[in-house]
Amino acid sequence: TERQLVEQQLIHNAFHDGLTGLPNRLSMLDRMETLLSNQRFRQQGPLALILLGLDRFRMLNDCLGHRIGDLLLQAVTRRLERAVPAADTVARCGGDVFGVILHPVEAVAAATEVAESIRTALDDPFTFGDHTVHCTASMGVVACGNERDANELFREAEAALYEAKRTGRDRLLVFESSMLDRAWHAFTVENDLRRALKDHEFRLHYQPIGALTDGRVAGFEALLRWQRASGDLVLPEGFLQVAEDTGLIVPIGREVLRLACDQLAGWSALVDAADRLFMSVNLSARQLGHPGLVADVTDAIESSGISPADLMIEISEGLLSDREGPIPAVIVGLHDLGVPLCLDSFGAGGLSLAELHRYPFTAVKIDRSFLAGIADDLERWRMVDGLNALAVHLGLQVILEGIEERDQLRRLVELGCSLGQGRLLSGPVDDTGAERMLLVHPVW
Ligand code: C2E
Ligand code: MG
């Protein structure tokens, strides 16, 4: 009857994914549960689960549109079904994550072989109309021959997948128990970060960048802090990696830009118009690859009313080191907007010098490692001298970071360097501390 047909359809829908027609996560767990709890099935051999996540799918979806995103998921489904033995199960676990249950499987090695063949199957680019899409995948693999809880096994494969993504993507990792601790840590931090964003727990501290000769403050570097409800102040090293891995750095970075630009607008009233201050903001890899970043910067500039020339964006040299081909669109966009760009950690990140001139930088920040021993090590001194001269010849402004000792400062002044930053002048301080520095002239 019609009623029975509708019922059957509803049951089908509950266990299948509408877009790809594959069994969904629920249905996959159900099948795993059956295979794991039933002794007859266990005697046939162990079960392996491969979880596969498409690399950078979210970015691709944002850039090319959801229609292409959907087509890609369908095309990946077809290739997966071809690469996996017919008797085994392919499922879509949600978003860009697919699961493959192999049973019976001889050993983990056999599962990794299937995973490798999946990788090969995804090698060829996908074509949708005018778009050619290259798509790699990260995979987590787990195998088990005992009676186990399906949800637990799923979590282990998830932890391995997360680790594969975290350690560079486009790779396959077999689960190890240490991965669970790391995944759990990342999971709790991620949840906390989402809440922190909602509750406005992110603050900026400001570190002055001063003239080397007299300590006059020329600008500030905005440094992100997380002020937890407990009162603890968390430094970037405690959460930046998770924010980066989960993509939360994009909305957090938006907040940073807004806070930094608003603060600069507020301080402009405190200083003479002749002593224009600048505000420097750091970017991470994820932000550099996020096409919406230029719009975020534009919004922050416009709503605060500052001039684009008074904002500076710092891009760490390490983010550019293994890049070939065109300059990232975000860099071009920011340059077109009139925002000065600074190469952070210059000399330590492995950017080839031949590449340097291709980028539209206005300034470089020489990495602090060069300053260690500069006071009594002639070689070091010559390195800093050389890097400074190179940058000056290229028409770049130079900032020396990590100045901690008076001897270092003396040496740098001898070299004729103009701007510096470091604990000798001041470490990062909150807004009131920074204001005090603007009113009371700091001296190195
Ligand atoms: P960075 O850009 O190299 O920032 C400078 C770091 O050096 C700061 O650490 C600062 O406290 C520290 N520092 C300052 N003076 C001295 C000194 O004299 N000696 C030494 N040894 N260190 C000094 P912080 O605030 O923990 O920031 C660490 C990193 O986190 C930054 O490195 C930057 O890459 C990243 N970061 C900070 N804020 C943001 C942000 O808003 N967005 C993004 N994407 N990254 C950020
Ligand atoms: Mg920096």
Coordinates of C-alpha atoms and ligand atoms in Angstrom, one line a residue:
T1 CA 0.0 0.0 0.0
E2 CA 1.0 3.7 -0.3
R3 CA 1.4 3.9 3.4
Q4 CA 3.9 0.9 3.4
L5 CA 5.8 2.5 0.6
V6 CA 6.1 5.8 2.5
E7 CA 7.2 3.9 5.6
Q8 CA 9.9 2.0 3.6
Q9 CA 11.1 5.3 2.2
L10 CA 11.4 6.8 5.6
I11 CA 13.4 3.9 6.9
H12 CA 15.6 4.1 3.9
N13 CA 16.2 7.8 4.4
A14 CA 17.0 7.3 8.1
F15 CA 19.9 5.0 7.1
H16 CA 21.1 6.5 3.9
D17 CA 22.7 9.7 2.8
G18 CA 20.5 11.7 0.4
L19 CA 23.3 13.2 -1.7
T20 CA 25.4 10.1 -2.4
G21 CA 22.9 7.3 -1.7
L22 CA 25.5 5.6 0.5
P23 CA 24.7 4.2 3.9
N24 CA 25.1 6.9 6.5
R25 CA 27.1 6.9 9.8
L26 CA 24.3 5.3 11.8
S27 CA 23.9 2.5 9.3
M28 CA 27.7 2.0 9.2
L29 CA 27.9 1.7 13.0
D30 CA 25.1 -0.7 13.0
R31 CA 26.8 -3.0 10.5
M32 CA 30.1 -2.8 12.5
E33 CA 28.2 -3.6 15.6
T34 CA 26.8 -6.7 14.0
L35 CA 30.2 -7.8 12.7
L36 CA 32.0 -7.2 16.0
S37 CA 29.5 -8.7 18.4
N38 CA 28.7 -11.9 16.4
Q39 CA 31.1 -14.7 17.0
R40 CA 30.5 -16.4 13.7
F41 CA 31.5 -13.2 11.9
R42 CA 34.5 -12.7 14.1
Q43 CA 35.8 -16.2 13.2
Q44 CA 35.8 -15.2 9.6
G45 CA 38.6 -12.7 10.4
P46 CA 39.3 -9.2 11.7
L47 CA 37.4 -6.1 10.7
A48 CA 39.1 -2.9 9.6
L49 CA 37.7 0.5 9.4
I50 CA 39.1 3.2 7.1
L51 CA 37.9 6.8 7.7
L52 CA 38.7 9.1 4.9
G53 CA 38.5 12.9 5.0
L54 CA 38.8 15.0 1.9
D55 CA 41.6 17.6 2.4
R56 CA 40.6 21.2 2.4
F57 CA 37.0 20.4 1.3
R58 CA 35.6 23.3 3.2
M59 CA 37.8 25.8 1.5
L60 CA 37.0 24.2 -1.9
N61 CA 33.3 24.3 -1.1
D62 CA 33.6 28.0 -0.1
C63 CA 35.6 28.9 -3.2
L64 CA 33.8 27.0 -5.9
G65 CA 30.3 26.9 -4.5
H66 CA 28.2 24.2 -2.9
R67 CA 27.0 22.8 -6.2
I68 CA 30.5 21.9 -7.2
G69 CA 31.1 20.6 -3.7
D70 CA 28.1 18.3 -4.0
L71 CA 29.2 17.1 -7.4
L72 CA 32.7 16.3 -6.0
L73 CA 31.2 14.3 -3.1
Q74 CA 29.2 12.2 -5.7
A75 CA 32.2 11.7 -7.9
V76 CA 34.4 10.7 -5.0
T77 CA 31.7 8.2 -4.0
R78 CA 31.8 6.5 -7.4
R79 CA 35.6 6.3 -7.3
L80 CA 35.5 4.8 -3.8
E81 CA 33.0 2.2 -4.8
R82 CA 35.3 1.2 -7.6
A83 CA 38.4 1.0 -5.5
V84 CA 36.9 -1.0 -2.6
P85 CA 36.1 -4.8 -3.0
A86 CA 32.5 -5.2 -3.9
A87 CA 31.6 -7.2 -0.7
D88 CA 32.8 -4.4 1.5
T89 CA 30.8 -1.3 2.7
V90 CA 31.4 2.3 1.8
A91 CA 29.5 4.9 3.8
R92 CA 29.3 8.6 4.1
C93 CA 29.8 9.6 7.8
G94 CA 28.9 13.2 7.3
G95 CA 30.5 16.3 5.6
D96 CA 33.5 15.2 3.7
V97 CA 34.2 12.1 5.7
F98 CA 33.7 8.6 4.3
G99 CA 34.0 5.3 6.0
V100 CA 35.0 1.9 4.5
I101 CA 34.4 -1.3 6.5
L102 CA 36.6 -4.2 5.3
H103 CA 35.6 -7.6 6.5
P104 CA 37.1 -10.1 6.7
V105 CA 40.5 -8.6 6.4
E106 CA 43.8 -10.5 6.9
A107 CA 45.7 -7.9 8.8
V108 CA 46.1 -4.1 9.1
A109 CA 48.5 -4.4 6.1
A110 CA 45.7 -5.6 3.9
A111 CA 43.6 -2.6 5.0
T112 CA 46.3 -0.1 4.3
E113 CA 46.7 -1.7 0.8
V114 CA 43.0 -0.9 0.1
A115 CA 43.6 2.6 1.5
E116 CA 46.5 3.1 -0.9
S117 CA 44.4 2.0 -3.8
I118 CA 41.7 4.5 -2.8
R119 CA 44.4 7.2 -2.8
T120 CA 45.5 6.2 -6.3
A121 CA 41.8 6.3 -7.4
L122 CA 41.6 9.9 -6.2
D123 CA 44.9 10.9 -8.0
D124 CA 43.3 12.0 -11.3
P125 CA 41.7 15.4 -11.2
F126 CA 37.9 15.8 -11.3
T127 CA 36.3 17.9 -14.0
F128 CA 33.0 19.7 -13.6
G129 CA 32.3 22.0 -16.5
D130 CA 35.0 24.6 -16.6
H131 CA 36.4 23.5 -13.2
T132 CA 39.2 21.1 -12.7
V133 CA 39.5 20.0 -9.1
H134 CA 42.5 18.2 -7.5
C135 CA 41.5 16.5 -4.4
T136 CA 43.6 14.6 -1.9
A137 CA 42.5 12.6 1.1
S138 CA 43.7 11.9 4.7
M139 CA 42.9 8.6 6.2
G140 CA 42.8 6.9 9.5
V141 CA 42.9 3.1 9.7
V142 CA 42.0 0.8 12.6
A143 CA 41.7 -3.0 12.7
C144 CA 40.3 -5.4 15.3
G145 CA 39.6 -9.0 15.7
N146 CA 38.0 -9.1 19.2
E147 CA 34.6 -8.2 20.5
R148 CA 34.6 -4.4 20.6
D149 CA 32.2 -1.5 20.8
A150 CA 31.7 -0.1 17.3
N151 CA 31.5 3.5 18.6
E152 CA 34.9 3.1 20.2
L153 CA 36.5 1.7 17.1
F154 CA 35.0 4.6 15.2
R155 CA 36.6 7.1 17.6
E156 CA 39.9 5.4 17.2
A157 CA 39.8 5.7 13.4
E158 CA 38.7 9.3 13.8
A159 CA 41.7 10.0 16.0
A160 CA 44.0 8.6 13.4
L161 CA 42.3 10.6 10.7
Y162 CA 42.6 13.8 12.8
E163 CA 46.3 13.1 13.3
A164 CA 46.8 12.5 9.6
K165 CA 45.3 15.9 8.9
R166 CA 47.2 17.6 11.6
T167 CA 50.5 16.3 10.5
G168 CA 50.3 17.4 6.9
R169 CA 47.3 15.9 5.2
D170 CA 47.3 13.6 2.1
R171 CA 48.5 10.7 4.2
L172 CA 47.4 7.6 5.9
L173 CA 47.9 6.7 9.5
V174 CA 47.2 3.5 11.5
F175 CA 45.7 4.1 14.9
E176 CA 48.0 4.2 18.0
S177 CA 46.7 4.8 21.5
S178 CA 48.6 8.0 22.0
M179 CA 46.5 9.6 19.3
L180 CA 43.4 9.4 21.5
D181 CA 44.9 11.7 24.1
R182 CA 45.9 14.2 21.5
A183 CA 42.5 14.0 19.8
W184 CA 40.7 14.4 23.2
H185 CA 42.8 17.4 24.0
A186 CA 42.1 19.0 20.7
F187 CA 38.4 18.2 21.0
T188 CA 38.1 19.9 24.4
V189 CA 40.1 22.9 23.3
E190 CA 38.0 23.1 20.2
N191 CA 34.7 23.2 22.1
D192 CA 36.2 25.7 24.6
L193 CA 37.3 27.9 21.7
R194 CA 33.9 27.9 20.1
R195 CA 32.4 29.0 23.4
A196 CA 35.2 31.6 23.9
L197 CA 34.4 33.1 20.6
K198 CA 30.7 33.4 21.5
D199 CA 31.5 34.8 24.9
H200 CA 34.1 37.3 23.6
E201 CA 36.9 35.9 25.7
F202 CA 39.6 36.8 23.2
R203 CA 41.7 39.9 24.0
L204 CA 44.7 41.5 22.5
H205 CA 47.9 42.5 24.2
Y206 CA 50.2 44.9 22.5
Q207 CA 53.9 44.9 22.2
P208 CA 55.5 48.3 21.3
I209 CA 57.7 48.5 18.2
G210 CA 60.0 51.4 18.9
A211 CA 62.7 53.6 17.3
L212 CA 66.1 52.0 18.3
T213 CA 67.6 55.4 19.0
D214 CA 65.2 56.8 21.5
G215 CA 62.5 54.3 22.2
R216 CA 59.8 56.4 20.7
V217 CA 56.8 54.1 20.0
A218 CA 56.2 53.8 16.3
G219 CA 53.6 51.1 16.4
F220 CA 52.3 48.0 18.2
E221 CA 52.1 44.3 17.4
A222 CA 48.7 42.9 18.4
L223 CA 49.2 39.6 20.2
L224 CA 46.2 37.3 20.8
R225 CA 45.3 36.2 24.3
W226 CA 42.5 34.1 25.6
Q227 CA 41.1 35.3 28.9
R228 CA 39.3 32.3 30.3
A229 CA 36.3 32.8 32.6
S230 CA 38.5 31.2 35.3
G231 CA 40.7 34.2 35.1
D232 CA 43.6 32.4 33.4
L233 CA 45.3 34.1 30.5
V234 CA 46.2 31.6 27.8
L235 CA 49.0 32.4 25.4
P236 CA 48.8 31.5 21.7
E237 CA 50.9 28.4 22.1
G238 CA 48.1 26.9 24.2
F239 CA 45.4 27.1 21.5
L240 CA 46.6 28.5 18.2
Q241 CA 47.4 25.0 16.7
V242 CA 43.9 23.7 17.5
A243 CA 42.3 26.9 16.2
E244 CA 44.4 26.5 13.0
D245 CA 43.5 22.7 12.6
T246 CA 39.8 23.3 13.0
G247 CA 39.6 26.4 11.0
L248 CA 38.4 28.4 14.0
I249 CA 41.3 30.7 13.4
V250 CA 39.3 32.3 10.6
P251 CA 36.5 33.7 12.9
I252 CA 39.0 34.3 15.7
G253 CA 41.2 36.2 13.3
R254 CA 38.2 38.3 12.2
E255 CA 37.8 39.3 15.9
V256 CA 41.5 40.1 16.2
L257 CA 41.3 42.4 13.2
R258 CA 38.3 44.2 14.5
L259 CA 39.8 44.7 18.0
A260 CA 43.1 45.8 16.6
C261 CA 41.7 48.3 14.2
D262 CA 39.2 49.7 16.8
Q263 CA 42.0 50.1 19.3
L264 CA 44.3 51.9 16.8
A265 CA 41.5 54.3 16.0
G266 CA 41.1 55.0 19.7
W267 CA 44.8 55.6 20.3
S268 CA 45.1 58.0 17.3
A269 CA 43.5 60.6 19.4
L270 CA 46.2 60.3 22.1
V271 CA 49.2 60.9 19.8
D272 CA 50.1 63.9 17.6
A273 CA 48.9 63.6 14.0
A274 CA 52.6 63.8 13.0
D275 CA 53.5 60.6 15.0
R276 CA 51.3 58.2 13.2
L277 CA 51.0 54.9 14.9
F278 CA 50.7 51.6 13.1
M279 CA 49.2 48.3 14.3
S280 CA 50.6 45.0 13.2
V281 CA 48.5 41.9 13.1
N282 CA 49.7 38.3 12.5
L283 CA 48.3 35.9 10.0
S284 CA 48.3 32.1 10.1
A285 CA 48.5 29.6 7.3
R286 CA 44.8 29.0 7.3
Q287 CA 44.0 32.7 7.1
L288 CA 46.5 33.1 4.2
G289 CA 44.5 30.5 2.3
H290 CA 41.1 31.9 3.2
P291 CA 39.8 34.1 0.3
G292 CA 37.4 35.9 2.6
L293 CA 40.3 37.4 4.6
V294 CA 40.6 40.4 2.4
A295 CA 36.9 41.2 3.0
D296 CA 37.5 40.8 6.8
V297 CA 40.4 43.2 6.7
T298 CA 38.3 45.7 4.6
D299 CA 35.4 45.5 7.1
A300 CA 37.7 46.1 10.1
I301 CA 39.4 49.1 8.4
E302 CA 36.1 50.6 7.3
S303 CA 34.2 50.2 10.5
S304 CA 37.0 51.6 12.6
G305 CA 37.8 54.5 10.2
I306 CA 41.6 53.9 10.2
S307 CA 43.7 54.3 7.1
P308 CA 44.7 51.0 5.4
A309 CA 48.3 52.3 5.5
D310 CA 48.3 52.3 9.3
L311 CA 47.5 48.6 9.6
M312 CA 50.3 46.1 8.9
I313 CA 49.9 42.4 8.3
E314 CA 52.7 40.1 9.4
I315 CA 53.2 36.9 7.4
S316 CA 55.7 34.4 8.8
E317 CA 58.4 33.4 6.4
G318 CA 57.7 29.7 7.2
L319 CA 54.3 30.0 5.5
L320 CA 55.8 30.9 2.2
S321 CA 58.8 28.6 2.2
D322 CA 57.6 25.6 0.2
R323 CA 55.3 27.6 -2.1
E324 CA 55.7 27.6 -5.9
G325 CA 53.6 29.3 -8.5
P326 CA 51.5 32.4 -8.1
I327 CA 51.6 34.6 -5.0
P328 CA 48.6 33.8 -2.7
A329 CA 45.5 35.7 -3.6
V330 CA 45.2 37.1 0.0
I331 CA 48.6 38.7 -0.3
V332 CA 47.7 40.3 -3.6
G333 CA 44.4 41.4 -2.3
L334 CA 45.8 43.0 0.9
H335 CA 48.5 44.8 -1.2
D336 CA 45.8 46.2 -3.6
L337 CA 43.9 47.4 -0.5
G338 CA 47.0 49.5 0.5
V339 CA 47.8 47.5 3.6
P340 CA 51.6 47.2 4.3
L341 CA 52.8 43.7 4.5
C342 CA 55.7 42.5 6.8
L343 CA 57.7 39.3 6.4
D344 CA 57.8 37.9 9.9
S345 CA 60.8 35.8 11.2
F346 CA 62.9 36.8 8.2
G347 CA 65.9 34.6 7.8
A348 CA 64.6 31.6 9.7
G349 CA 61.7 30.3 7.7
G350 CA 63.4 29.0 4.6
L351 CA 62.0 31.4 1.9
S352 CA 64.5 31.4 -0.9
L353 CA 66.1 34.9 -1.3
A354 CA 65.4 34.7 -5.0
E355 CA 61.7 34.5 -4.1
L356 CA 61.7 37.5 -1.8
H357 CA 61.5 40.2 -4.4
R358 CA 58.4 38.6 -6.0
Y359 CA 56.4 39.5 -2.9
P360 CA 55.0 43.0 -2.3
F361 CA 56.4 43.4 1.2
T362 CA 57.0 46.8 2.8
A363 CA 58.9 45.5 5.8
V364 CA 60.8 42.6 7.2
K365 CA 61.2 41.5 10.8
I366 CA 64.6 39.9 11.2
D367 CA 64.2 36.7 13.2
R368 CA 65.1 36.9 16.9
S369 CA 67.5 34.0 16.6
F370 CA 70.0 36.2 14.9
L371 CA 70.3 38.5 17.9
A372 CA 71.6 35.8 20.3
G373 CA 75.2 36.5 20.9
I374 CA 75.3 39.5 18.6
A375 CA 77.1 41.5 21.3
D376 CA 80.2 39.3 21.3
D377 CA 80.0 37.1 18.3
L378 CA 81.4 38.8 15.2
E379 CA 79.9 36.3 12.8
R380 CA 76.4 36.9 14.2
W381 CA 76.9 40.6 14.0
R382 CA 77.9 40.3 10.3
M383 CA 74.8 38.2 9.6
V384 CA 72.5 40.8 11.1
D385 CA 74.4 43.5 9.3
G386 CA 74.1 41.6 6.0
L387 CA 70.4 40.9 6.4
N388 CA 69.7 44.5 7.3
A389 CA 71.7 45.8 4.4
L390 CA 69.9 43.4 2.0
A391 CA 66.5 44.5 3.2
V392 CA 67.4 48.2 3.0
H393 CA 68.7 47.7 -0.5
L394 CA 65.4 46.2 -1.5
G395 CA 63.7 49.3 -0.2
L396 CA 62.2 47.4 2.8
Q397 CA 61.7 48.8 6.3
V398 CA 63.5 46.6 8.9
I399 CA 62.3 45.6 12.4
L400 CA 64.6 43.8 14.7
E401 CA 62.7 41.5 17.1
G402 CA 63.6 39.9 20.4
I403 CA 65.9 42.6 21.8
E404 CA 66.4 41.6 25.4
E405 CA 69.7 43.1 26.4
R406 CA 71.3 46.5 26.3
D407 CA 74.4 45.2 24.5
Q408 CA 72.2 43.9 21.7
L409 CA 70.6 47.3 21.4
R410 CA 73.9 49.1 21.3
R411 CA 75.1 46.9 18.5
L412 CA 72.0 47.4 16.5
V413 CA 72.2 51.1 16.8
E414 CA 75.8 50.9 15.6
L415 CA 74.5 49.0 12.5
G416 CA 72.1 51.8 11.8
C417 CA 69.0 49.7 12.3
S418 CA 65.9 51.8 12.8
L419 CA 63.1 49.9 14.5
G420 CA 63.1 47.2 17.2
Q421 CA 60.9 45.2 19.4
G422 CA 61.7 43.1 22.5
R423 CA 61.5 42.7 26.3
L424 CA 64.2 45.4 26.8
L425 CA 61.7 48.0 25.7
S426 CA 58.6 46.1 26.8
G427 CA 57.0 42.7 26.5
P428 CA 53.3 42.5 25.4
V429 CA 51.0 44.6 27.7
D430 CA 47.3 45.1 27.9
D431 CA 45.6 48.2 26.5
T432 CA 46.0 50.3 29.6
G433 CA 49.7 49.5 29.7
A434 CA 50.1 50.4 26.1
E435 CA 48.3 53.7 26.6
R436 CA 50.6 54.6 29.4
M437 CA 53.5 54.0 27.1
L438 CA 52.0 56.4 24.6
L439 CA 51.6 59.1 27.1
V440 CA 54.9 58.6 29.0
H441 CA 57.7 58.4 26.5
P442 CA 59.4 55.0 27.0
V443 CA 63.2 54.9 26.8
W444 CA 65.2 51.7 26.0
Ligands
C2E1 P1 55.4 36.2 16.6 O1 54.7 36.9 15.6 O2 56.9 35.9 16.4 O3 55.2 37.1 17.9 C1 56.2 37.5 18.8 C2 56.2 36.6 20.0 O4 57.5 36.8 20.7 C3 55.2 36.9 21.1 O5 54.8 35.7 21.7 C4 55.9 37.8 22.1 O6 55.5 37.7 23.4 C5 57.3 37.2 22.0 N1 58.4 38.1 22.4 C6 58.3 39.4 22.6 N2 59.4 40.0 22.9 C7 60.3 39.0 23.1 C8 61.7 38.9 23.5 O7 62.3 39.9 23.7 N3 62.3 37.7 23.5 C9 61.6 36.6 23.2 N4 62.2 35.4 23.2 N5 60.3 36.6 22.8 C10 59.6 37.8 22.7 P2 53.2 35.3 21.8 O8 52.4 36.5 22.1 O9 53.2 34.1 22.7 O10 52.9 34.9 20.3 C11 53.4 33.8 19.7 C12 53.0 33.6 18.3 O11 51.6 33.5 18.1 C13 53.3 34.9 17.4 O12 54.7 34.8 17.1 C14 52.4 34.7 16.3 O13 53.0 33.9 15.3 C15 51.2 34.0 16.9 N6 50.1 34.9 17.1 C16 50.0 35.8 18.1 N7 48.8 36.5 17.9 C17 48.2 36.1 16.8 C18 47.0 36.4 16.1 O14 46.3 37.3 16.5 N8 46.7 35.7 15.0 C19 47.6 34.7 14.5 N9 47.2 34.1 13.4 N10 48.7 34.4 15.2 C20 49.0 35.1 16.3
MG2 MG 54.7 38.5 14.6

